[in-house]
Every structure is written in C-alpha cells, then in structure tokens.
Amino acid sequence: MTQVVREAARVVVIGAGAAGLTLATLLQRGGIPCTVLERHSRAHVEQRQRAGIVETRAVRMFQEWGLADRVLSGAAAEGVLEIRVHGDNRVLRTDAGVDGPPSALCPQQVLVRNLMDVFLEGGGDLRFEASEVSLNELAGQRPSVRYRSPDGTEHDIACEFVAGCDGDHGASRAAVPEGELTAYRFDHGIAWLTVLADAPAPPHPLMAVNRDGFAAQFPRGPRASRFYLQCQPTDQPADWPDDRIWKHLRVRLGDDGLAAGPITEKTVFPLRSVVHEPMRYGRLYLAGDAAHVVSPMGGKGMNLALYDAEVLARALRDFLADGDESGLDSYSATCLHRTWNYQEFSRWMTEMLHDSGDASGNASGNASGGGSGAGSGAGSGAGSGGDAGSGPFRGRLAQARLNRLFDSRAAAHAFAELMAGLA
C-alpha cells in the first residue's frame, strides 16, 4: 500500500521560477509561511537559461521589500538600447525622463538563484523533484495539493490557497475545469533561432533591423552572449549549422568582424502570445506564464511574472493577516490590466523591428500570403490580414514608427516609460 504523508500549509506555491520564488520570498517577508513545489532538480532550476532585464518597476519593488541588494547582487544598471538599422548604429536611452532606479541587467537564472538563497536562508520550505502534482478541491475552502517525492512517498498538503506559478504547460492551469477560463491566443508568424555562445558580450543590448531579417545580441556575462536570429517557423536547429549562424549574424548585425565562439545552445521557438482570463479559479491563483505568455520583444515576460507575484503576495498577506479580501477579489483584474497593456507594447515593438527591415512588410505575419519577404532565413509572412499589396506600405509604416523614437522626445519618453514598466 502506498504511503501517504498528510501535511498542512497556509499557501502552496507550485513552481520555483521567477514568479514562484518571488511570491514565496515576499510572503516570507510578510510573515506568511508557504511550501514551494518544483518538479525539476535544484541544479536544473539554477542553470536553465532565460532572458533577464529587470525593469525599473521591478527594481523598485525589490528595493521596497528590502531585497534588492541580495537578489540583484552584481546586476549591471542598464539604460541604453542599441538599434542597428541596416548597419547604422542608433542609440535609445531607455531611461530617458524615467523617475526611478535604472533597469538591471540580471539573467533570470541569476535572479532565481539569488531568490532561492534568500528564501532558504530564511527557513523556507522548498521541495525539488516533486512529480505527479495534482490539485484538488480548488473551489472549496480547503484545497489540497498532492505530489510524489523522489523517494516515492506521496504527500497530500491541505492548504488555504494555491499559487500556480508552474508555467504554460504546468499542472496548475490544467487543474481548472474546462470552460472556466478563456484563452486569447495570437501567433506572430515569426520564429527566432536563439543561440548561446561563448563570445564577447556587447556593451549594451543590441537589436538589428536588416533586409535579411531581425537579429539581436544580449550580454550574458563578460564572455557570453545570447543571439537571436529571425527564421522560418518551420526551421529546426539542425537547419542552422554554426557557420551559417555566424554568417547571418555578421550580415544582420552589420559587423563583419563579429568574433565567433563555441556555441553551447541553439533552439528555435515561435513568437506567440496567450492570455488566460480570469487568473483565478476558486482558491487557485495563476501567476506568470501559467496565466499569460508574451512575445519576448521588450523583455516583459519575466517582469509581468514579478508584477503578478507582488500583487498576489500583498493580497494574500492582507487576507491572511487581517481578513481583507479586496486584494484577492481584484487580483485578476489588476494583473490583466497590466498584462494587456504590455501585450500591446510587445506586439507593437515586434511589428516595428521586424517589418521595418522587410521591404514586403510581411515579416511580422500580418500581410496576407506566405513565404519570406526578408531574404534567406527570415520570417514567414503567413499572416491573418491586410491587402495583398499592402506589404511595402506596412514596411514603411514600421520605419516611420522606428524613426519617431529618435526624432520625437515625447515618443522616446513614452517608449522609455513602457520599457521601464512605469506606464
């Protein structure tokens, strides 16, 4: 007979990523104990590579909770974005007129590792390799979470609330009965080849607009870079041998002397967006990718997760400490307001930086018809709307949007506010 260990906790947090560990650490700071379940090993969590610009709003949040010195330790202040247009450098100040601390360049795995250390040093209950997670009685007053530990023991944790922070394919959202959530989905019609290489990092995040497709380079340490190359959604990593990658990077970044280095990781992923509404069901509250996925353009995925975590931490603290339900009642609406604002920003930025390099205007998947309009290796134009001849028109519109960021102080300020997470 299988042994079942029955336990109790005030809050069970599922997932030890940026959302889950931020929530757990803020709850700990607020005097609310919780148990965190993570299906992967600690080594996997500490090493999984993710993007990492922590926006001004999130830096301020960590400062207000007394965590910035620990969780952002060693992170470089970041206020510059280079946009290279057909080889010509243009620089945007992403902190132009912004009232608050500068954004921090902190890879997500570093942030997660630091949060983990703080949580565990404070006596936090973090359990790795928790498999077969199931959520039960979510509509009642006393839900429970069951899982199997690495030694085969089944655990059943009765709790007051469950926070689902386990990503787009996790157990949390899957536990919500069909019909209770509405999913709004959008395929941007673009894919990126993402490449991690032991190559000298640029001084600032760099994005490139080019007729052969979008490209970008971000620092991941003094001798490591993360590169992005726009590619066909049907491409596979095997379609991109190392020599082809370096050739396209040099062309699109406009840098014939770009130093190559060993490539340690390459992945193709489609740019897509999805929002699930509402972000709660009964005593289950969804946060981060479990509730919404945003195109990586603009770096809003992790920052939306951090926002969700703080809103939920404050709401749970107010209820569990004082019986105030207002924060829990408004949690979904509060987070969705911000989510949709930054979904729109990310989509706008995606169109601007992909279409402006593409004479056909098809790069961001909005013009009708298929095929690449940006040269070898660029994105597909199999989109959902627009007249057959509207591609060049859309491309010129995207160029105008981009130019306005450099020509108009007001436009540059609005862009900086959105990048800083203050809009």
Coordinates of C-alpha atoms in Angstrom, one line a residue, residues 16 36-43 45 116 120 126-131 147-150:
A16 CA 10.2 27.7 -8.4
V36 CA 7.1 25.6 -2.7
L37 CA 6.9 22.6 -5.0
E38 CA 9.2 22.3 -8.1
R39 CA 9.2 19.4 -10.5
H40 CA 12.8 19.8 -11.6
S41 CA 16.0 19.3 -9.6
R42 CA 17.8 22.3 -8.0
A43 CA 20.6 22.0 -10.4
V45 CA 16.5 25.3 -11.9
M116 CA 16.3 30.8 -3.8
L120 CA 16.1 29.0 2.0
L126 CA 11.3 24.4 -1.0
R127 CA 10.9 20.9 -2.4
F128 CA 12.5 19.8 -5.6
E129 CA 11.7 16.9 -7.9
A130 CA 8.1 16.9 -6.9
S131 CA 6.4 14.8 -9.5
Y147 CA 2.6 15.1 -5.2
R148 CA 5.2 12.3 -5.1
S149 CA 8.7 13.0 -3.7
P150 CA 11.9 11.5 -5.2

